[in-house]
Structure formats: structure tokens, C-alpha cells
mmCIF file of C-alpha atoms and ligand atoms in Angstrom:
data_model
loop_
_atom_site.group_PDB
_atom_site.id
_atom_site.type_symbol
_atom_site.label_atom_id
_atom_site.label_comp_id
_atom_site.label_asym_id
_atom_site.label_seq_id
_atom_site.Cartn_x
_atom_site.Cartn_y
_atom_site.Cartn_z
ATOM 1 C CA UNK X 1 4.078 -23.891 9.808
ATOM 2 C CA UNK X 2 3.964 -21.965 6.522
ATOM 3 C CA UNK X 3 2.487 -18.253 7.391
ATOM 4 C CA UNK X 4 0.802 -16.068 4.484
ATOM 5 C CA UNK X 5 1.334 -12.185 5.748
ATOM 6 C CA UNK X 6 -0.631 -10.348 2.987
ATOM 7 C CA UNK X 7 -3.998 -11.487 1.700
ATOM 8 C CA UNK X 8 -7.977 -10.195 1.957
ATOM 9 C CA UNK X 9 -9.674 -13.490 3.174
ATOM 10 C CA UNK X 10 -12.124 -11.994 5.321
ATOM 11 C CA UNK X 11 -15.798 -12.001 3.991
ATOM 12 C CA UNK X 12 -17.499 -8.550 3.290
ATOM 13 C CA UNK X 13 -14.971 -5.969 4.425
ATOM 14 C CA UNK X 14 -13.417 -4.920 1.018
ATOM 15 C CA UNK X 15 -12.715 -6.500 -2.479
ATOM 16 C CA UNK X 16 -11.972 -9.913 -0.795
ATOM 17 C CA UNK X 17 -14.779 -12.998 -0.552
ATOM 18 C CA UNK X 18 -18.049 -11.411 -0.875
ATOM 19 C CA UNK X 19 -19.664 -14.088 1.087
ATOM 20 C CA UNK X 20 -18.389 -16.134 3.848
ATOM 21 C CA UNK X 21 -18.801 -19.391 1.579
ATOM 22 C CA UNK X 22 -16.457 -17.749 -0.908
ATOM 23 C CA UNK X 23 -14.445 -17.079 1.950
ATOM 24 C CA UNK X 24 -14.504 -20.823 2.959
ATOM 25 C CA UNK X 25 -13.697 -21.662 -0.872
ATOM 26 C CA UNK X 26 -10.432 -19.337 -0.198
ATOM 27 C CA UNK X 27 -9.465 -20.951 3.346
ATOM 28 C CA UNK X 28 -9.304 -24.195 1.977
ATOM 29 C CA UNK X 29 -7.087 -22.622 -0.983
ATOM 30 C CA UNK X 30 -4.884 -21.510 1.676
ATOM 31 C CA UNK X 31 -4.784 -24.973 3.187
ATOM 32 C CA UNK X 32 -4.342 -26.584 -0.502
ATOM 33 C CA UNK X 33 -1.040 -24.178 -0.743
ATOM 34 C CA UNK X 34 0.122 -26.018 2.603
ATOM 35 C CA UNK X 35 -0.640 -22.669 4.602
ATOM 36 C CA UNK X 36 -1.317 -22.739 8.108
ATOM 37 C CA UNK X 37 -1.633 -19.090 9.286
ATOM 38 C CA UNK X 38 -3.056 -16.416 7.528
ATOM 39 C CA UNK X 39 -2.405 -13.045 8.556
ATOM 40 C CA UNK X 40 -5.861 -10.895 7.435
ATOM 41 C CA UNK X 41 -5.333 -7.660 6.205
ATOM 42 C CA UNK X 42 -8.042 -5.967 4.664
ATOM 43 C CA UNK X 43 -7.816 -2.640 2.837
ATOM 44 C CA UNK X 44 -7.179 0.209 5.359
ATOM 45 C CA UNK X 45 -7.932 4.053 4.146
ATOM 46 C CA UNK X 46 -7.058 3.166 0.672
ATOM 47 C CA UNK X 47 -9.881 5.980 -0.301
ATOM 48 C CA UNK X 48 -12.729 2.900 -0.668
ATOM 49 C CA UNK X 49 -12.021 0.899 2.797
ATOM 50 C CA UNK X 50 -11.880 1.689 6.187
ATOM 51 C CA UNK X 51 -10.941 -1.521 8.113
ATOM 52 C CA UNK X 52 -10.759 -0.349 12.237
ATOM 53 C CA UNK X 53 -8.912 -2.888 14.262
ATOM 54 C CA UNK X 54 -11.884 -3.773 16.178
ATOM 55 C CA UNK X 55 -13.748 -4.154 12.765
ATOM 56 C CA UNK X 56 -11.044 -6.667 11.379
ATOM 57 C CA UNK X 57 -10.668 -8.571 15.105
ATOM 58 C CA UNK X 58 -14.714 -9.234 14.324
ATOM 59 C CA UNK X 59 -14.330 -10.695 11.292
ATOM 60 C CA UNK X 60 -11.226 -13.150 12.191
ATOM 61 C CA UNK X 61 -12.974 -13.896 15.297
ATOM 62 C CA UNK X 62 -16.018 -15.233 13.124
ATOM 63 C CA UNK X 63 -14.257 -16.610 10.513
ATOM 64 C CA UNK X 64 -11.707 -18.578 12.613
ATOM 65 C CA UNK X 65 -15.242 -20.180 14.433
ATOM 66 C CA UNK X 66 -16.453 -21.037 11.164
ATOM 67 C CA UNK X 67 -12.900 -22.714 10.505
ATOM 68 C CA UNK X 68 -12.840 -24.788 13.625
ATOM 69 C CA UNK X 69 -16.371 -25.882 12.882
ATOM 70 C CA UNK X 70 -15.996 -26.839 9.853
ATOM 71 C CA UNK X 71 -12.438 -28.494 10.554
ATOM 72 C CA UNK X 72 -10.455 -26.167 8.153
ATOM 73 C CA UNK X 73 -7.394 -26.772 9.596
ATOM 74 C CA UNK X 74 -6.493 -22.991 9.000
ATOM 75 C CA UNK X 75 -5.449 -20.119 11.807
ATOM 76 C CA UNK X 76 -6.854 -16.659 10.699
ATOM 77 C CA UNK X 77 -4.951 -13.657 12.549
ATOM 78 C CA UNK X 78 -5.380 -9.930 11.995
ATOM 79 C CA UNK X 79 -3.978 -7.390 10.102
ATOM 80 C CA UNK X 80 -4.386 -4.414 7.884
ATOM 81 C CA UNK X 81 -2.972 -3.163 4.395
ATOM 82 C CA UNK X 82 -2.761 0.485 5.148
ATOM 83 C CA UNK X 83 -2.484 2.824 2.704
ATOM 84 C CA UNK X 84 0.214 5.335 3.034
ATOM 85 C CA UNK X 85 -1.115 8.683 4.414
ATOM 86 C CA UNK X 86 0.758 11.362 5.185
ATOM 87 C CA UNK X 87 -1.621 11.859 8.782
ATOM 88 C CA UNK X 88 -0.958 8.021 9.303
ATOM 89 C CA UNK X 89 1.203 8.866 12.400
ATOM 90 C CA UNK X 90 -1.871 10.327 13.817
ATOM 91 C CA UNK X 91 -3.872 8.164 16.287
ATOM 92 C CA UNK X 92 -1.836 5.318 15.078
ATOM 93 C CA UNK X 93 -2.317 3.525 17.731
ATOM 94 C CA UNK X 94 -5.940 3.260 17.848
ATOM 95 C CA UNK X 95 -6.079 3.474 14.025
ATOM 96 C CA UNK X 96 -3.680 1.051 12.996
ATOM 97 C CA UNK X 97 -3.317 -2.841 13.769
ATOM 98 C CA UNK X 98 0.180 -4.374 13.145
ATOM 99 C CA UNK X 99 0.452 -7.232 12.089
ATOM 100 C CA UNK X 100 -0.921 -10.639 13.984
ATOM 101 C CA UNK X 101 -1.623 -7.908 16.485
ATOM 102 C CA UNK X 102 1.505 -7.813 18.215
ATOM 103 C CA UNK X 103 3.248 -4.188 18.157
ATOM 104 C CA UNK X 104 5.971 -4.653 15.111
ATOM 105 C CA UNK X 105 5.453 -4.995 11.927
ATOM 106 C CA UNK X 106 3.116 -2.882 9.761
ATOM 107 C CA UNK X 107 1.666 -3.684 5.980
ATOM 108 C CA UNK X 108 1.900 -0.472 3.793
ATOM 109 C CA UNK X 109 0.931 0.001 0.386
ATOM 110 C CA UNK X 110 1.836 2.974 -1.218
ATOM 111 C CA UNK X 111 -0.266 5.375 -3.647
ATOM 112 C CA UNK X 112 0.087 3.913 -7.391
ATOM 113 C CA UNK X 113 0.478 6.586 -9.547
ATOM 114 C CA UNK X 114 3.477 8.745 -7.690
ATOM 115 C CA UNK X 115 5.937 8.679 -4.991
ATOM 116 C CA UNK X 116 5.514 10.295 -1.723
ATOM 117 C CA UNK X 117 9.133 11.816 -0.724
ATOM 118 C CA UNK X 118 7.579 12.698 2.831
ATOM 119 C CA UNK X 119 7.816 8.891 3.272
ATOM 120 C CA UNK X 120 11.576 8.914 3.797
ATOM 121 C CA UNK X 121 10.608 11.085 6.813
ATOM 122 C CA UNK X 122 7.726 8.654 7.757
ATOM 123 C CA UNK X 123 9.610 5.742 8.249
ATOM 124 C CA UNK X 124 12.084 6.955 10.341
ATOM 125 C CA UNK X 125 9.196 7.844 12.580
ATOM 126 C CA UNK X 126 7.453 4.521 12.173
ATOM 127 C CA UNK X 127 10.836 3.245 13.186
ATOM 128 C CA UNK X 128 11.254 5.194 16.082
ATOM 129 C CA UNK X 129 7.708 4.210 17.156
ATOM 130 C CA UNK X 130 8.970 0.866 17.173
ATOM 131 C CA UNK X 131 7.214 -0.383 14.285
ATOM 132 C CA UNK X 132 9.084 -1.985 11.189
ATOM 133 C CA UNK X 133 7.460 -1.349 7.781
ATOM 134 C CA UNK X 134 6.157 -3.692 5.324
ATOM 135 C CA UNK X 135 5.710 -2.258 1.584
ATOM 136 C CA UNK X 136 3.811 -4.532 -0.279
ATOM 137 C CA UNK X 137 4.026 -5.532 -3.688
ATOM 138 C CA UNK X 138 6.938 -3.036 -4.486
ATOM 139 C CA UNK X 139 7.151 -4.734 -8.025
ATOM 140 C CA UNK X 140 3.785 -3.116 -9.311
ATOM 141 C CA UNK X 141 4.927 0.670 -8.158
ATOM 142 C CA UNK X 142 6.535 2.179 -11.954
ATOM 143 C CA UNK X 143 8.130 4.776 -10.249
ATOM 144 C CA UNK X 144 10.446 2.187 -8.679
ATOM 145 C CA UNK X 145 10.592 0.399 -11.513
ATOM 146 C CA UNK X 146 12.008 3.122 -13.569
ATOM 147 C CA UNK X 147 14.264 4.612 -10.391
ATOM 148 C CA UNK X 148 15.491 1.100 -9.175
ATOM 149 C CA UNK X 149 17.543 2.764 -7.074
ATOM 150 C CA UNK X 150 14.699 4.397 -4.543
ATOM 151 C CA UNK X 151 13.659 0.803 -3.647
ATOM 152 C CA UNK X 152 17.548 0.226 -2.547
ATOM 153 C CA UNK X 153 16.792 3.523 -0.606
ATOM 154 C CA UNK X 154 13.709 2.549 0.782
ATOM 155 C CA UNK X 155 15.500 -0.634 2.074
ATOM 156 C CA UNK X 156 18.545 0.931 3.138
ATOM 157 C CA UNK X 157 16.110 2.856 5.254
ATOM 158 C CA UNK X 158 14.618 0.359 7.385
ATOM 159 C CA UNK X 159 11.648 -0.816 4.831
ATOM 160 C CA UNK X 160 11.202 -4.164 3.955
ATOM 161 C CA UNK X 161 9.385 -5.482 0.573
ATOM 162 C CA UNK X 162 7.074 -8.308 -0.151
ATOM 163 C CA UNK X 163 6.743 -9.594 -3.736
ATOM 164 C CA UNK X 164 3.267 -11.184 -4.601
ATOM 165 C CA UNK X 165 3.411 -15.235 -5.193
ATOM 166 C CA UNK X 166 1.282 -14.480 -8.742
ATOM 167 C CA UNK X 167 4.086 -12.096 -9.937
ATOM 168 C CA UNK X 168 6.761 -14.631 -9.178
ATOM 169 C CA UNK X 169 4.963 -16.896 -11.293
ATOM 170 C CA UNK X 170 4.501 -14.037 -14.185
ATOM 171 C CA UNK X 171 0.832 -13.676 -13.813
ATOM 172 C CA UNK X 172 1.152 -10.125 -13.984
ATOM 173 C CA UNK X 173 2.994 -9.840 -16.985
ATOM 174 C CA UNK X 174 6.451 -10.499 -17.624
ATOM 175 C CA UNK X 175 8.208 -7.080 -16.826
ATOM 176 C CA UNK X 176 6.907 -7.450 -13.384
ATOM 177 C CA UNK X 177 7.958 -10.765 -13.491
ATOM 178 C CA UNK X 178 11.431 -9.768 -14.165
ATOM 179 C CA UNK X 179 12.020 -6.608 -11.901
ATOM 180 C CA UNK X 180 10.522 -9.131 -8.957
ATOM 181 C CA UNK X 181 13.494 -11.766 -9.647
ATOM 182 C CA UNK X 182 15.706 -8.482 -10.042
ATOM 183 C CA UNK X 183 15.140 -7.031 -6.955
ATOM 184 C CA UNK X 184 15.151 -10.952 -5.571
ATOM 185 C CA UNK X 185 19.142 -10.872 -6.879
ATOM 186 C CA UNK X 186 19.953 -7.271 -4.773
ATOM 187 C CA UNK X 187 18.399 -8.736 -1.879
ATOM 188 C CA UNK X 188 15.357 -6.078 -1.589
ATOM 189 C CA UNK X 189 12.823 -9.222 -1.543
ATOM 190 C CA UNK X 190 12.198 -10.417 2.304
ATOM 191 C CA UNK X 191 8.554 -11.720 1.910
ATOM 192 C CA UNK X 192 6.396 -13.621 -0.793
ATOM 193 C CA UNK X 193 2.606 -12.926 0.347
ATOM 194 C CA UNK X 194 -0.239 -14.362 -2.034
ATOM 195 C CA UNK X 195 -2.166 -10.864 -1.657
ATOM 196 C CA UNK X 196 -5.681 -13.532 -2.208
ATOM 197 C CA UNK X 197 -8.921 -11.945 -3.010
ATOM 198 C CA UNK X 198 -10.741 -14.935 -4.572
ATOM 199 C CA UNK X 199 -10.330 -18.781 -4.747
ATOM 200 C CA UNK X 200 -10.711 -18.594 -8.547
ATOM 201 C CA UNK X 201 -9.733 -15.276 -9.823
ATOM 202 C CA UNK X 202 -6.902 -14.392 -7.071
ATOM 203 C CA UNK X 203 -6.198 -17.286 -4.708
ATOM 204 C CA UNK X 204 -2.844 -18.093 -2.939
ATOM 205 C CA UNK X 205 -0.586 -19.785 -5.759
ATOM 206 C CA UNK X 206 2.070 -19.494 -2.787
ATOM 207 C CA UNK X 207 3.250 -23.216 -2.432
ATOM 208 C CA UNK X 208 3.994 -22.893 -6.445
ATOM 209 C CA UNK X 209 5.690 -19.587 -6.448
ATOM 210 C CA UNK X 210 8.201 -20.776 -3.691
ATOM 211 C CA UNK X 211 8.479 -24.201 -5.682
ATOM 212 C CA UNK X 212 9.821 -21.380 -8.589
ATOM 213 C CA UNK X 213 12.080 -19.080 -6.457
ATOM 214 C CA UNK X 214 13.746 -22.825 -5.709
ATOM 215 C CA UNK X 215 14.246 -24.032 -8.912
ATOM 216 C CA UNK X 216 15.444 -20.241 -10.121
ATOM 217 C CA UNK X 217 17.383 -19.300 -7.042
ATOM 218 C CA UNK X 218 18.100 -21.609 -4.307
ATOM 219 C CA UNK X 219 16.179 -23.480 -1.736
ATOM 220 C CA UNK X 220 18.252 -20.776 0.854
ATOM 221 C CA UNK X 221 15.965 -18.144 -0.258
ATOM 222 C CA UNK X 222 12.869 -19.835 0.291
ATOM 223 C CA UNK X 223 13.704 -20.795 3.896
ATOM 224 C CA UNK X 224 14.487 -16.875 4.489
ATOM 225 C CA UNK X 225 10.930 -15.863 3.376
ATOM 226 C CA UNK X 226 9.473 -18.321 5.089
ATOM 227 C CA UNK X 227 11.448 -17.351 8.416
ATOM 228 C CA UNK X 228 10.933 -13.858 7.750
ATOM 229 C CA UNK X 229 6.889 -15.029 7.837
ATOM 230 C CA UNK X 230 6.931 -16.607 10.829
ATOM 231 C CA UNK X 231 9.359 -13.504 12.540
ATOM 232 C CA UNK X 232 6.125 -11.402 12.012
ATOM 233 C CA UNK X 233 3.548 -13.681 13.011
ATOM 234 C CA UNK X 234 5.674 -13.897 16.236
ATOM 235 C CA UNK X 235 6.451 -9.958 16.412
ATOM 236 C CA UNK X 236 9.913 -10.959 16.484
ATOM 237 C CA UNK X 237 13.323 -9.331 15.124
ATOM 238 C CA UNK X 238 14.215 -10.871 11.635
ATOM 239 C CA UNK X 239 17.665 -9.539 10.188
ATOM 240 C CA UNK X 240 17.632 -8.848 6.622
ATOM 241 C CA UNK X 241 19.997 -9.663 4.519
ATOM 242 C CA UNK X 242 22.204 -6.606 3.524
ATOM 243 C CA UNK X 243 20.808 -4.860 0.514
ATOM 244 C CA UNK X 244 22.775 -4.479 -2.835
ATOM 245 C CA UNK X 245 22.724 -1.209 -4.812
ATOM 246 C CA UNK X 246 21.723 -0.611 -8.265
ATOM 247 C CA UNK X 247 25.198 1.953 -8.673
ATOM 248 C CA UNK X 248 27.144 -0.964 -7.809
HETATM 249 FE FE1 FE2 O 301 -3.616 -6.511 -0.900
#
């Protein structure tokens, strides 16, 4: 079982597959990369998309049909990648869907330009709501790449990070390339997602970006993410392993 927790597979609802042949194209991708789940999560109140969960359980209910007829040998669940609010605690739980639907973990992305402070406060919340945050693609935020330290924070804090498989593999550029594998080495890294938009132009590259964190780590690392994966499809606990600070 190899589970993929961040991606936008699902045809029509944001800047995913515009079509559900290119969505097709990007399930068999997925199965090319050895994946067998996907975790959906479309865009959620990033200021262009609004993704409801009954919206999102639509589209995976359709798409996974299409799958089975087609025999894609591919298991769609649902999601969302929510963008951080500071009213986000309001209605959440008819606004937000967790991940594969089951109560725990929750996809976050946070705004690009500038950190929220308030989100110290929301993620003890979240965390007393029973709910375990997921920041995604922490590697592409500058404010934490000039203030290493926050993401430590953040961590420390009950957050947990997810590197993109394309940054791994220094398809965004090689700083981002380097702070990923940095914050790899203090242990801030507990998921590698593909974040997929497009078989061509964004697809899942995750089967070579693990191959990579084995050759330039160990093989110990990959099994965590993987685990870590399948702890959220499952909505189970997953213990991180401890965080090490920048200071030290
Ligand atoms: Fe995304």
C-alpha cells in the first residue's frame, strides 16, 4: 500500500485535471509511481476555491466509478487543502473534511506572503478539537525559511510538515531543495505528498523522490513517511519523531 496524502486529482473543482480524461491521464500517473490510495484534496477557501465536503465526496465518488470501470487499479479518498483562516474554527465541522474522512488529521496551507502569529493559538485549538494538523509544503513559506526556527516551533507545537516529492527532487529550485533536506536532518519532515495537478506539468514524481531521500538519507526515513501515510489514511495515532532545534 503506498498512500499519496496531498494532491488535486479530482476533475473540475480547482487548478487540478480540467477534464476527467486528464484526470484519468493523472490516476494512472499515480499508479505508474506504485500509488495505491490517493487522498483528494482540492483547494479549500484559498480566496479562488471553495471545495464543501459534500462537493469533494461527489467528485471521488465519480471518479473512483470511473476507476473501477476502467480497471485503474487506484483508491480515490477525500480530503481538502484548507487554507488557513483565522474563522476556520467556525462551523468546522460542517466546513471542513479531514482527511480520508475520518476525524484526525487536517491539510493546511498557510497564506504565502506572511505569517499568521494567531496560528500558534489555532492549533492548540485544532488540537484540543481532536484534530492533528498537516502544513503542507512548509519548504515554499520564506518566512520559515529565513526564521528556521518558527518551523521547529510550529512542530514543537503539535504541527506536522509535508515536503512536496518535486522539491525533494529540486524541481523547485535548489534553495528549496536544500532547506527540504535541512529540515529532513532536524526531523521537521513527517510526510512526502506529490501535491499533483497535471500528468505532464505536475504529476506525482513520488516513487522517485523516495528512491532520493534513500540514497541521501536512509531507507529508515522512507519507511517513516510512508507509515506516517498510511497512519492518516487510517485516522490513526503516528508518533513523530522528536524534533531538533535550529539553537542547538
Ligand atoms: Fe496543493
Amino acid at each position: 500500500m503506498l498512500v499519496d496524502i496531498h494532491n488535486h486529482i479530482l476533475p473540475g473543482l480547482d487548478d487540478g485535471p480540467k477534464s476527467l480524461e486528464e484526470a484519468l491521464l493523472l490516476a494512472e500517473n499515480a499508479v505508474a509511481n506504485g500509488v495505491s490510495h490517493v487522498i483528494a484534496t482540492p483547494h479549500h477557501k484559498n480566496r479562488r476555491y471553495v471545495n464543501s465536503p459534500l462537493t469533494v465526496k461527489q467528485a471521488a465518488k465519480w471518479l473512483n466509478d470511473e476507476l473501477l470501470e476502467r480497471s485503474i487499479p487506484l483508491h480515490i479518498l477525500c480530503g481538502q487543502e484548507i487554507y488557513f483562516h483565522n474563522d476556520m474554527l467556525q462551523n468546522i465541522e460542517r466546513d471542513i473534511l479531514c482527511l480520508g474522512d475520518n476525524g484526525k488529521y487536517l491539510l493546511l496551507e498557510l497564506p504565502t506572503y506572511y505569517f499568521p502569529t494567531f496560528i500558534f493559538d489555532i492549533l492548540l485549538e485544532l488540537q484540543f478539537l481532536g484534530y492533528t494538523p498537516i502544513i503542507v509544503h512548509p519548504e515554499r513559506y520564506d518566512f520559515l525559511k529565513k526564521d528556521k526556527q518558527l518551523g521547529y516551533e510550529l512542530v514543537r507545537r503539535g504541527a506536522l510538515f509535508q515536503v512536496n516529492a518535486s522539491t525533494i527532487l529540486g524541481m523547485n529550485g535548489l534553495s528549496l531543495q536544500r532547506f527540504a533536506k535541512d529540515l529532513i536532518k532536524h526531523n521537521l519532515v513527517h510526510f512526502i505528498a506529490s501535491d499533483a495537478h497535471h500528468y505532464k506539468e505536475r504529476p506525482f514524481l513520488i516513487k522517485e523522490a523516495y528512491k532520493y531521500i534513500q540514497k541521501k538519507f536512509t531507507s529508515q526515513y522512507v519507511t517513516y513517511f510512508m507509515d506516517n501515510a498510511k497512519h492518516v489514511l487510517e485516522g490513526s495515532f503516528l508518533q513523530p519523531i522528536p524534533p531538533i532545534s535550529f539553537k542547538n
